[in-house]
Amino acid sequence: GSVLLLSRNRGVDFPSPPAFYLLLAPFSLTGLDRRVLLQLGGALLDAASPVLVYAIATSLSARSSKEHAQRGLLAAGIYSFSAATLMTTFWNFSTHIFAQWAHLLLITALVLLWRALASTKSGAQVAWPLALATLFVMQSLVFLGHFGFWMNMSLLSGMGLLALLIAAIRGRVAWGVGWRLLGIFVAAQLVAVFLFYSAYTGLFLDQARATASGGLTGLAGRGAVDRTLLWNTLWDAGFRVHFGLFAIPLALLSMALPWPRGANLSVRRAVALLAGGTFVIALFFAMLPFLSGSTLSTRWLMFSAWAIAVGASSVATLLWRSGRGGRWIVLAMGGYLVWVSATLWLGALAWRIRPPEPF
């Protein structure tokens, strides 16, 4: 019955949004234990996530293209076999798993909506009432699902809306499209703030004052962390363990790739905007501990998981089609990713070796 929850992370209290708990509450009438409901619900959502990654990846190529299924399967495979999702399951970060799924669902919906808009000049054929209602619900699930995802997705939405404004000024997008998406974003934010986050106004003000006087280290009441430790954690637990090291540079390289043949350029630009904005947010939060000396941050690398999987699959597809040498490179990188995940899974299962905490 408690809705206004607090989570204490690294010495600092944060709101713990209850959307996942509220959605699972009716299923408690089945007699299942709450722990079982959380584990089962998280497992089902985690298992459904690769399907959404597949949908995003395949939107980048024409349906008649030979690369269509290959690109989607590679993206879903990178997402599925990376250790990152195993880590959230080990730590039983139930609300994180839910919010990551809801965030993936929202990204997929935005890509599909843009595909529909690209088929007409003004978007007149789009069922706007249904589309806007769907986007409102999806955004609300993200905002009320996890505090970090609320912050990250709000930043990404702001970047997307700014890009829409620029496109509307240049005459590339109808003004009505931008106003509708802005309105639904503001509505979802207002609902999240009034129903939940406004209850923590006093907490936020106190934390703002503590940060202004002592920085993030003062807020957490801890000393600055050595930068060598921060770098080792970022390099090993982050880049190597989360995504098998190679997927991240491949994803960044994909941003410079030419458009795929037969791709819908409007959809490709939309995905590139969402992925690019995601990487910008990730870069900011990756640098924040080095600048502040505090480990306080959002789970920015997990937030980037879909963009890493989709981007890496694009480069891997080109490498695979380049010849025997390229295929050996893809197999080696994929084999290393699977090996890292398998050793982490086996260590946790057989010897209770605790994996790194996902971030």
mmCIF file of C-alpha atoms in Angstrom, residues 16-294:
data_model
loop_
_atom_site.group_PDB
_atom_site.id
_atom_site.type_symbol
_atom_site.label_atom_id
_atom_site.label_comp_id
_atom_site.label_asym_id
_atom_site.label_seq_id
_atom_site.Cartn_x
_atom_site.Cartn_y
_atom_site.Cartn_z
ATOM 1 C CA SER A 16 11.699 5.069 -6.090
ATOM 2 C CA PRO A 17 8.802 5.245 -8.587
ATOM 3 C CA PRO A 18 6.163 2.507 -8.094
ATOM 4 C CA ALA A 19 4.782 1.859 -11.603
ATOM 5 C CA PHE A 20 6.039 -1.728 -11.823
ATOM 6 C CA TYR A 21 4.742 -2.573 -8.346
ATOM 7 C CA LEU A 22 1.333 -1.101 -9.102
ATOM 8 C CA LEU A 23 1.046 -3.016 -12.377
ATOM 9 C CA LEU A 24 1.943 -6.270 -10.624
ATOM 10 C CA ALA A 25 -0.386 -5.682 -7.652
ATOM 11 C CA PRO A 26 -3.538 -7.153 -9.289
ATOM 12 C CA PHE A 27 -1.656 -10.387 -10.029
ATOM 13 C CA SER A 28 -1.130 -10.896 -6.297
ATOM 14 C CA LEU A 29 -4.773 -12.076 -6.297
ATOM 15 C CA THR A 30 -3.519 -15.260 -7.975
ATOM 16 C CA GLY A 31 -1.853 -16.250 -4.716
ATOM 17 C CA LEU A 32 1.695 -15.974 -6.058
ATOM 18 C CA ASP A 33 4.300 -14.627 -3.679
ATOM 19 C CA ARG A 34 5.388 -11.047 -4.347
ATOM 20 C CA ARG A 35 8.996 -12.135 -4.847
ATOM 21 C CA VAL A 36 7.869 -14.626 -7.499
ATOM 22 C CA LEU A 37 5.773 -11.942 -9.200
ATOM 23 C CA LEU A 38 8.751 -9.580 -9.337
ATOM 24 C CA GLN A 39 11.084 -12.230 -10.713
ATOM 25 C CA LEU A 40 8.580 -13.593 -13.209
ATOM 26 C CA GLY A 41 7.484 -10.137 -14.367
ATOM 27 C CA GLY A 42 11.076 -8.994 -14.791
ATOM 28 C CA ALA A 43 11.982 -12.170 -16.683
ATOM 29 C CA LEU A 44 9.071 -11.807 -19.108
ATOM 30 C CA LEU A 45 9.862 -8.154 -19.833
ATOM 31 C CA ASP A 46 13.559 -8.891 -20.219
ATOM 32 C CA ALA A 47 12.767 -11.726 -22.641
ATOM 33 C CA ALA A 48 10.519 -9.429 -24.706
ATOM 34 C CA SER A 49 13.135 -6.682 -25.006
ATOM 35 C CA PRO A 50 15.183 -8.268 -27.848
ATOM 36 C CA VAL A 51 12.058 -8.275 -30.008
ATOM 37 C CA LEU A 52 11.872 -4.491 -29.647
ATOM 38 C CA VAL A 53 15.582 -4.133 -30.456
ATOM 39 C CA TYR A 54 14.985 -6.279 -33.561
ATOM 40 C CA ALA A 55 12.136 -3.974 -34.640
ATOM 41 C CA ILE A 56 14.297 -0.870 -34.284
ATOM 42 C CA ALA A 57 17.218 -2.393 -36.188
ATOM 43 C CA THR A 58 15.109 -3.672 -39.075
ATOM 44 C CA SER A 59 13.511 -0.253 -39.526
ATOM 45 C CA LEU A 60 16.857 0.935 -40.917
ATOM 46 C CA SER A 61 16.730 -1.235 -44.035
ATOM 47 C CA ALA A 62 14.166 -1.925 -46.727
ATOM 48 C CA ARG A 63 12.039 -5.008 -46.153
ATOM 49 C CA SER A 64 13.224 -6.448 -49.457
ATOM 50 C CA SER A 65 16.877 -6.047 -48.477
ATOM 51 C CA LYS A 66 18.934 -9.152 -47.716
ATOM 52 C CA GLU A 67 20.371 -7.307 -44.722
ATOM 53 C CA HIS A 68 16.917 -6.814 -43.169
ATOM 54 C CA ALA A 69 16.719 -9.935 -41.020
ATOM 55 C CA GLN A 70 20.486 -10.200 -40.551
ATOM 56 C CA ARG A 71 20.760 -6.710 -39.088
ATOM 57 C CA GLY A 72 17.817 -7.284 -36.753
ATOM 58 C CA LEU A 73 19.030 -10.670 -35.542
ATOM 59 C CA LEU A 74 22.524 -9.335 -34.884
ATOM 60 C CA ALA A 75 21.145 -6.416 -32.875
ATOM 61 C CA ALA A 76 18.836 -8.671 -30.855
ATOM 62 C CA GLY A 77 21.697 -11.120 -30.350
ATOM 63 C CA ILE A 78 24.096 -8.454 -29.078
ATOM 64 C CA TYR A 79 21.434 -7.191 -26.692
ATOM 65 C CA SER A 80 20.490 -10.687 -25.511
ATOM 66 C CA PHE A 81 23.924 -12.219 -25.061
ATOM 67 C CA SER A 82 25.588 -9.206 -23.465
ATOM 68 C CA ALA A 83 26.296 -9.608 -19.770
ATOM 69 C CA ALA A 84 24.539 -6.328 -19.000
ATOM 70 C CA THR A 85 21.061 -7.854 -18.839
ATOM 71 C CA LEU A 86 22.341 -10.779 -16.764
ATOM 72 C CA MET A 87 23.696 -8.282 -14.255
ATOM 73 C CA THR A 88 20.354 -6.566 -13.739
ATOM 74 C CA THR A 89 18.761 -9.979 -13.182
ATOM 75 C CA PHE A 90 21.433 -11.046 -10.681
ATOM 76 C CA TRP A 91 20.970 -7.864 -8.657
ATOM 77 C CA ASN A 92 17.184 -8.176 -9.084
ATOM 78 C CA PHE A 93 16.844 -4.554 -10.142
ATOM 79 C CA SER A 94 13.180 -5.138 -10.888
ATOM 80 C CA THR A 95 12.141 -1.540 -11.456
ATOM 81 C CA HIS A 96 15.190 -0.973 -13.656
ATOM 82 C CA ILE A 97 14.315 -3.998 -15.814
ATOM 83 C CA PHE A 98 10.760 -2.710 -16.131
ATOM 84 C CA ALA A 99 11.831 0.847 -16.980
ATOM 85 C CA GLN A 100 14.362 -0.362 -19.523
ATOM 86 C CA TRP A 101 11.661 -2.390 -21.247
ATOM 87 C CA ALA A 102 9.233 0.560 -21.137
ATOM 88 C CA HIS A 103 11.947 2.841 -22.522
ATOM 89 C CA LEU A 104 12.621 0.362 -25.358
ATOM 90 C CA LEU A 105 8.903 0.200 -26.081
ATOM 91 C CA LEU A 106 8.752 3.994 -26.276
ATOM 92 C CA ILE A 107 11.770 4.204 -28.612
ATOM 93 C CA THR A 108 10.215 1.540 -30.861
ATOM 94 C CA ALA A 109 6.887 3.386 -30.920
ATOM 95 C CA LEU A 110 8.605 6.647 -31.873
ATOM 96 C CA VAL A 111 10.468 4.941 -34.729
ATOM 97 C CA LEU A 112 7.286 3.295 -36.036
ATOM 98 C CA LEU A 113 5.373 6.568 -35.733
ATOM 99 C CA TRP A 114 8.069 8.340 -37.731
ATOM 100 C CA ARG A 115 7.879 5.624 -40.364
ATOM 101 C CA ALA A 116 4.147 6.287 -40.652
ATOM 102 C CA LEU A 117 4.729 10.043 -40.819
ATOM 103 C CA ALA A 118 7.377 9.596 -43.504
ATOM 104 C CA SER A 119 4.862 7.854 -45.754
ATOM 105 C CA THR A 120 2.819 11.068 -45.993
ATOM 106 C CA LYS A 121 3.809 14.702 -46.274
ATOM 107 C CA SER A 122 1.679 16.034 -43.440
ATOM 108 C CA GLY A 123 0.962 12.952 -41.362
ATOM 109 C CA ALA A 124 -2.729 13.274 -42.210
ATOM 110 C CA GLN A 125 -3.133 9.497 -42.447
ATOM 111 C CA VAL A 126 -1.771 8.893 -38.938
ATOM 112 C CA ALA A 127 -4.403 8.058 -36.323
ATOM 113 C CA TRP A 128 -3.249 10.861 -34.044
ATOM 114 C CA PRO A 129 -5.644 10.326 -31.087
ATOM 115 C CA LEU A 130 -4.537 6.696 -30.743
ATOM 116 C CA ALA A 131 -0.873 7.547 -31.359
ATOM 117 C CA LEU A 132 -0.813 10.345 -28.800
ATOM 118 C CA ALA A 133 -2.662 8.292 -26.178
ATOM 119 C CA THR A 134 -0.188 5.444 -26.694
ATOM 120 C CA LEU A 135 2.824 7.738 -26.404
ATOM 121 C CA PHE A 136 1.363 9.333 -23.264
ATOM 122 C CA VAL A 137 0.977 5.950 -21.563
ATOM 123 C CA MET A 138 4.437 4.791 -22.637
ATOM 124 C CA GLN A 139 6.139 7.969 -21.446
ATOM 125 C CA SER A 140 4.275 7.809 -18.146
ATOM 126 C CA LEU A 141 5.456 4.232 -17.611
ATOM 127 C CA VAL A 142 9.071 5.328 -18.102
ATOM 128 C CA PHE A 143 8.788 8.450 -15.948
ATOM 129 C CA LEU A 144 7.018 6.577 -13.135
ATOM 130 C CA GLY A 145 9.112 3.441 -13.547
ATOM 131 C CA HIS A 146 12.630 4.494 -12.548
ATOM 132 C CA PHE A 147 14.169 7.749 -11.337
ATOM 133 C CA GLY A 148 17.288 7.484 -13.517
ATOM 134 C CA PHE A 149 15.317 6.620 -16.642
ATOM 135 C CA TRP A 150 13.010 9.575 -15.949
ATOM 136 C CA MET A 151 16.048 11.869 -15.979
ATOM 137 C CA ASN A 152 17.667 10.286 -19.034
ATOM 138 C CA MET A 153 14.494 10.024 -21.096
ATOM 139 C CA SER A 154 13.510 13.597 -20.256
ATOM 140 C CA LEU A 155 16.886 14.784 -21.571
ATOM 141 C CA LEU A 156 16.554 12.662 -24.706
ATOM 142 C CA SER A 157 13.003 13.897 -25.312
ATOM 143 C CA GLY A 158 14.171 17.479 -24.956
ATOM 144 C CA MET A 159 16.864 16.894 -27.580
ATOM 145 C CA GLY A 160 14.366 15.292 -29.924
ATOM 146 C CA LEU A 161 11.858 18.113 -29.532
ATOM 147 C CA LEU A 162 14.577 20.690 -30.176
ATOM 148 C CA ALA A 163 15.524 18.840 -33.368
ATOM 149 C CA LEU A 164 11.840 18.841 -34.383
ATOM 150 C CA LEU A 165 11.688 22.606 -33.824
ATOM 151 C CA ILE A 166 14.705 23.135 -36.082
ATOM 152 C CA ALA A 167 13.217 20.811 -38.712
ATOM 153 C CA ALA A 168 9.883 22.667 -38.556
ATOM 154 C CA ILE A 169 11.618 26.039 -38.999
ATOM 155 C CA ARG A 170 13.366 24.650 -42.089
ATOM 156 C CA GLY A 171 10.072 23.334 -43.442
ATOM 157 C CA ARG A 172 11.043 19.638 -43.239
ATOM 158 C CA VAL A 173 8.409 18.745 -40.629
ATOM 159 C CA ALA A 174 4.878 20.025 -40.236
ATOM 160 C CA TRP A 175 4.450 22.326 -37.243
ATOM 161 C CA GLY A 176 1.459 20.293 -36.111
ATOM 162 C CA VAL A 177 3.615 17.205 -35.595
ATOM 163 C CA GLY A 178 5.984 19.073 -33.308
ATOM 164 C CA TRP A 179 3.194 20.679 -31.290
ATOM 165 C CA ARG A 180 1.434 17.343 -30.779
ATOM 166 C CA LEU A 181 4.576 15.590 -29.563
ATOM 167 C CA LEU A 182 5.505 18.525 -27.330
ATOM 168 C CA GLY A 183 2.027 18.566 -25.820
ATOM 169 C CA ILE A 184 2.045 14.856 -25.017
ATOM 170 C CA PHE A 185 5.541 15.118 -23.515
ATOM 171 C CA VAL A 186 4.470 17.995 -21.247
ATOM 172 C CA ALA A 187 1.294 16.120 -20.252
ATOM 173 C CA ALA A 188 3.243 13.008 -19.263
ATOM 174 C CA GLN A 189 5.723 15.106 -17.288
ATOM 175 C CA LEU A 190 2.960 16.930 -15.438
ATOM 176 C CA VAL A 191 1.256 13.673 -14.500
ATOM 177 C CA ALA A 192 4.539 12.194 -13.241
ATOM 178 C CA VAL A 193 5.387 15.317 -11.249
ATOM 179 C CA PHE A 194 1.959 15.903 -9.722
ATOM 180 C CA LEU A 195 1.209 12.267 -8.920
ATOM 181 C CA PHE A 196 4.625 11.339 -7.545
ATOM 182 C CA TYR A 197 7.694 13.576 -7.714
ATOM 183 C CA SER A 198 6.040 16.633 -6.148
ATOM 184 C CA ALA A 199 5.934 14.714 -2.856
ATOM 185 C CA TYR A 200 9.740 14.936 -2.759
ATOM 186 C CA THR A 201 10.026 18.687 -3.258
ATOM 187 C CA GLY A 202 11.547 19.174 0.193
ATOM 188 C CA LEU A 203 14.061 16.393 -0.416
ATOM 189 C CA PHE A 204 15.096 17.885 -3.761
ATOM 190 C CA LEU A 205 15.540 21.352 -2.248
ATOM 191 C CA ASP A 206 17.680 20.009 0.600
ATOM 192 C CA GLN A 207 19.817 18.054 -1.848
ATOM 193 C CA ALA A 208 20.200 21.087 -4.094
ATOM 194 C CA ARG A 209 21.458 23.151 -1.157
ATOM 195 C CA ALA A 210 23.866 20.381 -0.097
ATOM 196 C CA THR A 211 25.190 20.088 -3.658
ATOM 197 C CA ALA A 212 25.607 23.858 -3.995
ATOM 198 C CA SER A 213 27.678 24.032 -0.825
ATOM 199 C CA GLY A 214 29.715 20.820 -1.076
ATOM 200 C CA GLY A 215 29.265 19.362 -4.556
ATOM 201 C CA LEU A 216 28.137 15.802 -5.178
ATOM 202 C CA THR A 217 30.702 14.472 -2.694
ATOM 203 C CA GLY A 218 29.200 16.723 -0.048
ATOM 204 C CA LEU A 219 25.723 15.520 -0.946
ATOM 205 C CA ALA A 220 26.762 11.886 -0.493
ATOM 206 C CA GLY A 221 28.875 12.625 2.574
ATOM 207 C CA ARG A 222 31.847 10.802 1.066
ATOM 208 C CA GLY A 223 35.306 11.732 -0.089
ATOM 209 C CA ALA A 224 36.331 11.991 -3.731
ATOM 210 C CA VAL A 225 37.015 8.675 -5.464
ATOM 211 C CA ASP A 226 40.439 8.160 -7.005
ATOM 212 C CA ARG A 227 40.313 8.682 -10.767
ATOM 213 C CA THR A 228 42.338 5.533 -11.394
ATOM 214 C CA LEU A 229 39.623 3.493 -9.715
ATOM 215 C CA LEU A 230 36.952 5.314 -11.714
ATOM 216 C CA TRP A 231 38.774 4.615 -14.964
ATOM 217 C CA ASN A 232 39.353 0.938 -14.131
ATOM 218 C CA THR A 233 35.677 0.526 -13.290
ATOM 219 C CA LEU A 234 34.589 2.270 -16.476
ATOM 220 C CA TRP A 235 36.965 0.273 -18.665
ATOM 221 C CA ASP A 236 36.636 -3.193 -17.117
ATOM 222 C CA ALA A 237 33.215 -3.438 -15.455
ATOM 223 C CA GLY A 238 31.704 -1.047 -17.998
ATOM 224 C CA PHE A 239 33.033 -1.445 -21.516
ATOM 225 C CA ARG A 240 34.456 -4.960 -21.208
ATOM 226 C CA VAL A 241 31.942 -6.754 -18.994
ATOM 227 C CA HIS A 242 28.712 -4.984 -19.940
ATOM 228 C CA PHE A 243 29.034 -5.357 -23.723
ATOM 229 C CA GLY A 244 32.127 -7.424 -24.475
ATOM 230 C CA LEU A 245 34.349 -4.406 -25.240
ATOM 231 C CA PHE A 246 33.919 -4.330 -29.030
ATOM 232 C CA ALA A 247 30.219 -3.478 -29.291
ATOM 233 C CA ILE A 248 30.641 0.073 -27.960
ATOM 234 C CA PRO A 249 33.298 1.302 -30.450
ATOM 235 C CA LEU A 250 31.360 -0.405 -33.261
ATOM 236 C CA ALA A 251 28.204 1.443 -32.202
ATOM 237 C CA LEU A 252 30.020 4.793 -32.165
ATOM 238 C CA LEU A 253 31.528 4.024 -35.566
ATOM 239 C CA SER A 254 28.063 3.331 -36.957
ATOM 240 C CA MET A 255 27.136 6.995 -36.520
ATOM 241 C CA ALA A 256 29.513 7.791 -39.404
ATOM 242 C CA LEU A 257 28.195 5.096 -41.749
ATOM 243 C CA PRO A 258 26.405 6.047 -44.985
ATOM 244 C CA TRP A 259 22.688 5.375 -45.252
ATOM 245 C CA PRO A 260 21.877 1.707 -46.003
ATOM 246 C CA ARG A 261 20.636 1.016 -49.515
ATOM 247 C CA GLY A 262 16.863 1.137 -49.760
ATOM 248 C CA ALA A 263 16.528 2.632 -46.289
ATOM 249 C CA ASN A 264 13.884 5.197 -45.501
ATOM 250 C CA LEU A 265 16.077 8.254 -44.952
ATOM 251 C CA SER A 266 13.568 9.944 -42.679
ATOM 252 C CA VAL A 267 13.405 6.909 -40.390
ATOM 253 C CA ARG A 268 17.187 6.542 -40.527
ATOM 254 C CA ARG A 269 17.601 10.147 -39.417
ATOM 255 C CA ALA A 270 15.101 9.624 -36.584
ATOM 256 C CA VAL A 271 16.981 6.568 -35.295
ATOM 257 C CA ALA A 272 20.306 8.388 -35.689
ATOM 258 C CA LEU A 273 18.915 11.324 -33.689
ATOM 259 C CA LEU A 274 17.676 9.080 -30.876
ATOM 260 C CA ALA A 275 20.910 7.069 -30.805
ATOM 261 C CA GLY A 276 23.096 10.179 -31.043
ATOM 262 C CA GLY A 277 21.173 11.868 -28.235
ATOM 263 C CA THR A 278 21.522 8.712 -26.152
ATOM 264 C CA PHE A 279 25.293 8.695 -26.648
ATOM 265 C CA VAL A 280 25.530 12.387 -25.717
ATOM 266 C CA ILE A 281 23.652 11.730 -22.464
ATOM 267 C CA ALA A 282 25.829 8.691 -21.794
ATOM 268 C CA LEU A 283 28.999 10.717 -22.390
ATOM 269 C CA PHE A 284 27.870 13.379 -19.932
ATOM 270 C CA PHE A 285 27.122 10.931 -17.139
ATOM 271 C CA ALA A 286 30.282 8.937 -17.890
ATOM 272 C CA MET A 287 32.371 12.096 -17.435
ATOM 273 C CA LEU A 288 30.456 13.321 -14.368
ATOM 274 C CA PRO A 289 32.283 11.121 -11.793
ATOM 275 C CA PHE A 290 35.671 12.262 -13.129
ATOM 276 C CA LEU A 291 34.598 15.899 -12.789
ATOM 277 C CA SER A 292 32.774 15.634 -9.458
ATOM 278 C CA GLY A 293 34.787 12.913 -7.723
ATOM 279 C CA SER A 294 31.520 11.200 -6.808
#
